[in-house]
Amino acid sequence: MTITPTTPTTPTTPSAPSASPPSAPVRPAAGPGAPTSFTASLLGPYLDLRPVVHGSLQTQGLDCAYDQLAHPDEPLVLLQTHPAASFRPLVVRELRLPGYAEHLAVPADLDPALRTERWAAMVEAYDAYPGRPPAHQLRLLNLLDSLGLYEAIRRRAQPVTDEEIDSDASLAAIAARRVKAAAKVVPGDATVDEDLRVLARLAASPAVGPEGRMAAAITLVVQHSKGRRRDPALARSWREVAEREFAQMRIESWNDLLVASTYWRSVSFVPFQEGDRATVVAELDRAEELARAAPADDEVQRVIRGQNLHPLLETRVKEAAWLGDEDLALERARELVAIDPLDPKVHLQLGERLLRRGDVAAAAATYADAAHLGAPYTPLAWHAAGRCLEELDRLDDACEAYVLALRADPGGVSAAQRLVEIGRRAGYPELSGWALALLHEHRRHLRTVKEASGR
Amino acid sequence: MKLRYLTVGEAGAAAAVPPGPTPAAWLLRPYLDLGGEGGPVHARATASLGDAVLDDGGPERPFQGNTHSELRPRLLAEVARPGYDVDWPPDLPVGLRTPRWEALVEGVAGWAAAPPVRRLKVVGLLNRLGLWHATLRLVPAPSLADVEHDDHVASLAIPRVVAAFKVGGAGVRDDVERTFAAVATRAAGPPALRLSAAVNLVVHHAKLGGGPAAVARWADVAARARAAVVAAGTGLEAGAGFDAIAASAYLRGVSYLPFLDGRPQEAAAMLDDAEALAREALADPAARLHAEENLHAVLETRSKEALAAGDLDLALQRATALTDHDPLDAKVWAQRGDIEASAGSTASALASYRRAARLGAPVTGAAWRKAGTCWERLGDQRAARDAFLRAVDADAGDLAALLGAHRSAKALSDVPVLRWATSRLQDLTGGRAVRRPPAPAAATA
């Protein structure tokens, strides 16, 4: 099969038939179980790799990742967003499309009748992986990474020795993908330690050049700046490694601008932890300046630029809040929504800022906006909207928000607890009763799990 | 305000049925696995029929209502758990079965050797669950001669034609009418069976435009069968409550005749009596659930009667009595919303439609669409857009909801939704022009 590149985002419908004769069965255009809702139009590419019609910058990255597989001779650009391993399962569950395999391990697990041509091409590339050169293999792994199919990466990516990391840039990148995927699938000390070990090896690899070593070092800065591996001294020492490599880099292409922006954003974690406000602001200013200087002359540049600006502005929202400047935090949160309007997370962040300022009504509407954009934040967003609506004494609306939260996540303890109370107060005993039944079921399930584990 | 969100995550989804990912899945659980006890009257009736199959001792006590054709598919779509999507009871995975469902499986497996009363119970339950194909699989198409001479065949013929009609629709209408007629005009056998078939034919012809002559003919047959039932004391054997229900149901059915004949006062008088009998039956604890079902049907008819007479206030009063009587039934809230909307009470209609949508199948999509129209009238385009999106989520083929989403997205300059709605409309119509109704006029609450 020939891998067909993506046509630059023409507004075709998700179910529009392909212009060329399909070489694999084409999914049904509509009908029971077909992804036809608005949310499905946003998240459908995660189901079957259909071309992106509209969606968040993260979703748009799927087209770029697929094109990189389809054009193995084009330069590789780095996509910055990596969905959680639970992302695709949440999409399948929330869209109530069980046919699309909630727990899909490898691409071939998708029913052939539901595969698009692109998905079929990915299956073919997955099967042909062992015979491909590492540089091509990496492109498939990048696509699987963009889809959140980390188990597939874990199974397909070959073990890479430390010597190979030192001698071959593509194999070094494959090693990084492999351990990162393992840490996503089986999060725990062993996989995280192995991820850190490989990153450290990469940060010293002669094969990957200063940019590759710097990229590994700044990842280590971030890893040691938060979470269970937080270690300010280690973060500082990795920053020093990153600084040395960065000093050797030349900014020559548009991609270099983004790499440099990422560098400044990442290393600013160190002064942040040390409480050095002026340096944090200066380094993030520099990161933003570089991010905004990146061109957006074509579709790939636009997406990659946006994928860089997005996390940077997220960081800057947090920075402004940290500095106590809520006006600036709100302004940046609003810009983030303008840059990536179909990403639910940015609406959640805006809602949080509005809530901090006491604008509960606007926060409620913003949380609802987030919920309408679908997985993975739908239940969280509806729950937050419900809490705001309660505060506004709009109990009917609050009940509806909690019902929608539980529809997206029947395991939502918080939403069920609120609905038990608000359903009663609003005069809907049936909703309270249902929520109570869900809570009883959760307790029963947790008891069973506890007993089974012998605790 | 704390926004901490706790979830048991995937475990919750795995345990989603029961009690289900939506209120409807909990309230209508009997249709999924014959579990649960609460819910609207029709769901409790279904559970009760499950009990009758489980406790095989008592007599058959059928309910009047036929399950809405769309209830089962729409409920299954809401629940989205493929294990429950079965046409044949033994196909439900063992791990999902309740004792009542197990009894139904046994009833199906032991069909060949089952006595007539048990067969009637099993088939009655299958129809109630919306498992029409299972009924057709168990009960062969009877010959009219067998219907005439064999009480058992005649008894099973009625649920069979109901199932055939649900599956085949207008295409089997002649066959349905012939079979009902053969049962209604039997020379011998239980008069209650003849009465049931005759009343069904009155209602069938009245609703499907069979003409006054056909309605009159079958009303006459029904009257004679009713007289025979009373003379034989069949109802009284069942108890006072069941007798009152039978009389109420008879009056409700045959009231179509004076109504279609242009004698509304006579029809109203019959329905007054039907309602009085229906309320009287509620006092008999042995017949309580059957009486609740009957009163539901009477109040629904009475609301329609008032609507036909152009008396919106009375129609609303009766629709409100119905929502008071059966508040967990989504359909009655949707009906009440329709009357409130007709009366120009947009805010009240909106509240009723939202309640209907929350209660769920089979009206989820339509109720959200109508709620969307109310919000448009009230000038809240954002809420209207969200409601239309939920309507399409529930029913992907709802063109009116898609048009509503298109309208509200246009008003809001919401390009993604506008683009999606345009694309879906093109998909569904093949690019043909869709007659777009004008946006609803603004209204005051």
Tab-separated table of N, CA and C in Angstrom, chain A residues 310-392:
chain	number	residue	atom	x	y	z
A	310	HIS	N	1.441	26.903	23.024
A	310	HIS	CA	0.415	26.445	23.969
A	310	HIS	C	1.003	26.152	25.365
A	311	PRO	N	1.971	25.217	25.480
A	311	PRO	CA	2.478	24.948	26.829
A	311	PRO	C	3.224	26.146	27.426
A	312	LEU	N	3.784	26.958	26.537
A	312	LEU	CA	4.488	28.127	27.055
A	312	LEU	C	3.497	29.077	27.736
A	313	LEU	N	2.367	29.321	27.049
A	313	LEU	CA	1.383	30.217	27.660
A	313	LEU	C	0.786	29.604	28.926
A	314	GLU	N	0.637	28.278	28.929
A	314	GLU	CA	0.178	27.608	30.160
A	314	GLU	C	1.135	27.930	31.302
A	315	THR	N	2.420	27.802	30.994
A	315	THR	CA	3.430	28.106	32.015
A	315	THR	C	3.343	29.566	32.437
A	316	ARG	N	3.109	30.439	31.461
A	316	ARG	CA	3.075	31.872	31.779
A	316	ARG	C	1.830	32.248	32.591
A	317	VAL	N	0.729	31.499	32.368
A	317	VAL	CA	-0.470	31.718	33.202
A	317	VAL	C	-0.102	31.398	34.659
A	318	LYS	N	0.545	30.249	34.843
A	318	LYS	CA	0.920	29.820	36.197
A	318	LYS	C	1.927	30.800	36.815
A	319	GLU	N	2.836	31.256	35.953
A	319	GLU	CA	3.857	32.208	36.417
A	319	GLU	C	3.175	33.489	36.937
A	320	ALA	N	2.214	33.996	36.149
A	320	ALA	CA	1.535	35.236	36.551
A	320	ALA	C	0.782	35.028	37.867
A	321	ALA	N	0.133	33.868	37.980
A	321	ALA	CA	-0.589	33.583	39.221
A	321	ALA	C	0.397	33.491	40.394
A	322	TRP	N	1.544	32.889	40.138
A	322	TRP	CA	2.584	32.745	41.164
A	322	TRP	C	3.090	34.117	41.625
A	323	LEU	N	3.139	35.027	40.642
A	323	LEU	CA	3.599	36.380	40.962
A	323	LEU	C	2.480	37.221	41.584
A	324	GLY	N	1.273	36.630	41.660
A	324	GLY	CA	0.149	37.347	42.268
A	324	GLY	C	-0.519	38.323	41.321
A	325	ASP	N	-0.240	38.215	40.036
A	325	ASP	CA	-0.843	39.134	39.070
A	325	ASP	C	-2.001	38.418	38.364
A	326	GLU	N	-3.165	38.443	38.989
A	326	GLU	CA	-4.314	37.710	38.438
A	326	GLU	C	-4.804	38.318	37.129
A	327	ASP	N	-4.654	39.634	36.971
A	327	ASP	CA	-5.071	40.262	35.704
A	327	ASP	C	-4.264	39.689	34.545
A	328	LEU	N	-2.956	39.593	34.776
A	328	LEU	CA	-2.085	39.071	33.723
A	328	LEU	C	-2.374	37.581	33.478
A	329	ALA	N	-2.619	36.852	34.551
A	329	ALA	CA	-2.936	35.420	34.407
A	329	ALA	C	-4.198	35.250	33.558
A	330	LEU	N	-5.186	36.089	33.829
A	330	LEU	CA	-6.438	35.996	33.069
A	330	LEU	C	-6.204	36.360	31.603
A	331	GLU	N	-5.440	37.412	31.390
A	331	GLU	CA	-5.165	37.845	30.010
A	331	GLU	C	-4.466	36.712	29.233
A	332	ARG	N	-3.501	36.066	29.881
A	332	ARG	CA	-2.781	34.985	29.200
A	332	ARG	C	-3.679	33.771	28.992
A	333	ALA	N	-4.548	33.497	29.971
A	333	ALA	CA	-5.478	32.358	29.819
A	333	ALA	C	-6.425	32.614	28.659
A	334	ARG	N	-6.835	33.860	28.506
A	334	ARG	CA	-7.730	34.198	27.377
A	334	ARG	C	-6.987	34.033	26.049
A	335	GLU	N	-5.725	34.422	26.015
A	335	GLU	CA	-4.970	34.270	24.777
A	335	GLU	C	-4.797	32.788	24.432
A	336	LEU	N	-4.599	32.013	25.464
A	336	LEU	CA	-4.443	30.571	25.252
A	336	LEU	C	-5.709	29.982	24.612
A	337	VAL	N	-6.862	30.449	25.072
A	337	VAL	CA	-8.133	29.998	24.479
A	337	VAL	C	-8.211	30.444	23.017
A	338	ALA	N	-7.732	31.651	22.754
A	338	ALA	CA	-7.779	32.152	21.375
A	338	ALA	C	-6.858	31.347	20.460
A	339	ILE	N	-5.736	30.894	20.999
A	339	ILE	CA	-4.772	30.143	20.190
A	339	ILE	C	-5.228	28.704	19.944
A	340	ASP	N	-5.859	28.120	20.943
A	340	ASP	CA	-6.236	26.698	20.833
A	340	ASP	C	-7.682	26.500	21.309
A	341	PRO	N	-8.643	27.100	20.589
A	341	PRO	CA	-10.019	27.168	21.115
A	341	PRO	C	-10.718	25.814	21.244
A	342	LEU	N	-10.221	24.798	20.550
A	342	LEU	CA	-10.910	23.509	20.602
A	342	LEU	C	-10.233	22.537	21.566
A	343	ASP	N	-9.343	23.060	22.381
A	343	ASP	CA	-8.710	22.230	23.407
A	343	ASP	C	-9.449	22.446	24.730
A	344	PRO	N	-10.043	21.390	25.286
A	344	PRO	CA	-10.823	21.600	26.513
A	344	PRO	C	-9.999	22.110	27.689
A	345	LYS	N	-8.736	21.713	27.733
A	345	LYS	CA	-7.934	22.051	28.906
A	345	LYS	C	-7.758	23.571	29.068
A	346	VAL	N	-7.622	24.272	27.942
A	346	VAL	CA	-7.394	25.713	28.052
A	346	VAL	C	-8.643	26.413	28.599
A	347	HIS	N	-9.803	25.867	28.294
A	347	HIS	CA	-11.033	26.446	28.855
A	347	HIS	C	-11.100	26.172	30.361
A	348	LEU	N	-10.646	24.984	30.760
A	348	LEU	CA	-10.600	24.680	32.196
A	348	LEU	C	-9.695	25.672	32.918
A	349	GLN	N	-8.559	25.968	32.281
A	349	GLN	CA	-7.610	26.897	32.909
A	349	GLN	C	-8.204	28.301	33.008
A	350	LEU	N	-8.928	28.692	31.949
A	350	LEU	CA	-9.571	30.002	31.981
A	350	LEU	C	-10.645	30.021	33.080
A	351	GLY	N	-11.388	28.926	33.179
A	351	GLY	CA	-12.414	28.837	34.225
A	351	GLY	C	-11.812	29.023	35.608
A	352	GLU	N	-10.663	28.416	35.814
A	352	GLU	CA	-10.005	28.512	37.121
A	352	GLU	C	-9.631	29.961	37.432
A	353	ARG	N	-9.136	30.651	36.407
A	353	ARG	CA	-8.739	32.052	36.620
A	353	ARG	C	-9.971	32.913	36.923
A	354	LEU	N	-11.057	32.651	36.183
A	354	LEU	CA	-12.283	33.422	36.404
A	354	LEU	C	-12.820	33.183	37.811
A	355	LEU	N	-12.723	31.939	38.232
A	355	LEU	CA	-13.209	31.587	39.559
A	355	LEU	C	-12.386	32.291	40.637
A	356	ARG	N	-11.090	32.348	40.415
A	356	ARG	CA	-10.219	33.023	41.387
A	356	ARG	C	-10.596	34.482	41.546
A	357	ARG	N	-11.122	35.055	40.461
A	357	ARG	CA	-11.510	36.468	40.514
A	357	ARG	C	-12.933	36.637	41.010
A	358	GLY	N	-13.606	35.515	41.285
A	358	GLY	CA	-14.967	35.596	41.813
A	358	GLY	C	-16.031	35.722	40.750
A	359	ASP	N	-15.638	35.575	39.458
A	359	ASP	CA	-16.644	35.662	38.387
A	359	ASP	C	-17.217	34.257	38.162
A	360	VAL	N	-18.110	33.852	39.069
A	360	VAL	CA	-18.596	32.465	39.078
A	360	VAL	C	-19.427	32.161	37.834
A	361	ALA	N	-20.242	33.111	37.406
A	361	ALA	CA	-21.107	32.863	36.240
A	361	ALA	C	-20.264	32.626	34.987
A	362	ALA	N	-19.259	33.469	34.803
A	362	ALA	CA	-18.395	33.292	33.625
A	362	ALA	C	-17.612	31.985	33.730
A	363	ALA	N	-17.209	31.642	34.952
A	363	ALA	CA	-16.474	30.378	35.134
A	363	ALA	C	-17.372	29.192	34.781
A	364	ALA	N	-18.630	29.254	35.213
A	364	ALA	CA	-19.560	28.149	34.914
A	364	ALA	C	-19.680	27.954	33.405
A	365	ALA	N	-19.848	29.066	32.688
A	365	ALA	CA	-20.002	28.977	31.226
A	365	ALA	C	-18.714	28.453	30.582
A	366	THR	N	-17.597	28.854	31.112
A	366	THR	CA	-16.314	28.426	30.548
A	366	THR	C	-16.081	26.936	30.801
A	367	TYR	N	-16.435	26.472	31.988
A	367	TYR	CA	-16.312	25.040	32.270
A	367	TYR	C	-17.227	24.232	31.338
A	368	ALA	N	-18.422	24.773	31.086
A	368	ALA	CA	-19.337	24.075	30.163
A	368	ALA	C	-18.736	24.027	28.759
A	369	ASP	N	-18.080	25.116	28.360
A	369	ASP	CA	-17.404	25.121	27.055
A	369	ASP	C	-16.362	24.001	26.998
A	370	ALA	N	-15.615	23.860	28.076
A	370	ALA	CA	-14.596	22.804	28.132
A	370	ALA	C	-15.242	21.438	27.984
A	371	ALA	N	-16.347	21.252	28.670
A	371	ALA	CA	-17.020	19.940	28.655
A	371	ALA	C	-17.494	19.584	27.250
A	372	HIS	N	-17.984	20.588	26.533
A	372	HIS	CA	-18.519	20.303	25.193
A	372	HIS	C	-17.444	19.861	24.208
A	373	LEU	N	-16.184	20.126	24.541
A	373	LEU	CA	-15.112	19.764	23.612
A	373	LEU	C	-14.635	18.329	23.820
A	374	GLY	N	-15.188	17.664	24.828
A	374	GLY	CA	-14.964	16.216	24.944
A	374	GLY	C	-13.747	15.804	25.732
A	375	ALA	N	-13.419	14.519	25.603
A	375	ALA	CA	-12.382	13.866	26.398
A	375	ALA	C	-11.073	14.645	26.294
A	376	PRO	N	-10.240	14.585	27.338
A	376	PRO	CA	-10.381	13.745	28.521
A	376	PRO	C	-10.940	14.464	29.747
A	377	TYR	N	-11.344	15.738	29.607
A	377	TYR	CA	-11.699	16.504	30.807
A	377	TYR	C	-13.204	16.653	31.016
A	378	THR	N	-14.014	15.976	30.208
A	378	THR	CA	-15.459	16.201	30.257
A	378	THR	C	-16.041	16.080	31.661
A	379	PRO	N	-15.798	14.957	32.375
A	379	PRO	CA	-16.440	14.851	33.691
A	379	PRO	C	-15.935	15.894	34.674
A	380	LEU	N	-14.642	16.150	34.600
A	380	LEU	CA	-14.058	17.151	35.494
A	380	LEU	C	-14.672	18.528	35.215
A	381	ALA	N	-14.832	18.853	33.928
A	381	ALA	CA	-15.377	20.154	33.544
A	381	ALA	C	-16.837	20.281	33.955
A	382	TRP	N	-17.619	19.205	33.733
A	382	TRP	CA	-19.031	19.284	34.141
A	382	TRP	C	-19.143	19.378	35.658
A	383	HIS	N	-18.272	18.672	36.353
A	383	HIS	CA	-18.311	18.745	37.823
A	383	HIS	C	-18.005	20.167	38.276
A	384	ALA	N	-16.992	20.783	37.675
A	384	ALA	CA	-16.645	22.164	38.046
A	384	ALA	C	-17.792	23.112	37.699
A	385	ALA	N	-18.398	22.901	36.531
A	385	ALA	CA	-19.548	23.742	36.147
A	385	ALA	C	-20.669	23.575	37.166
A	386	GLY	N	-20.903	22.328	37.576
A	386	GLY	CA	-21.957	22.054	38.552
A	386	GLY	C	-21.713	22.783	39.864
A	387	ARG	N	-20.469	22.789	40.310
A	387	ARG	CA	-20.155	23.466	41.582
A	387	ARG	C	-20.427	24.975	41.462
A	388	CYS	N	-20.062	25.534	40.305
A	388	CYS	CA	-20.330	26.968	40.092
A	388	CYS	C	-21.839	27.228	40.057
A	389	LEU	N	-22.560	26.350	39.367
A	389	LEU	CA	-24.009	26.558	39.228
A	389	LEU	C	-24.705	26.433	40.586
A	390	GLU	N	-24.185	25.547	41.421
A	390	GLU	CA	-24.711	25.462	42.793
A	390	GLU	C	-24.525	26.795	43.497
A	391	GLU	N	-23.325	27.345	43.354
A	391	GLU	CA	-22.996	28.614	43.998
A	391	GLU	C	-23.942	29.724	43.529
A	392	LEU	N	-24.349	29.605	42.252
A	392	LEU	CA	-25.251	30.616	41.685
A	392	LEU	C	-26.716	30.291	41.969
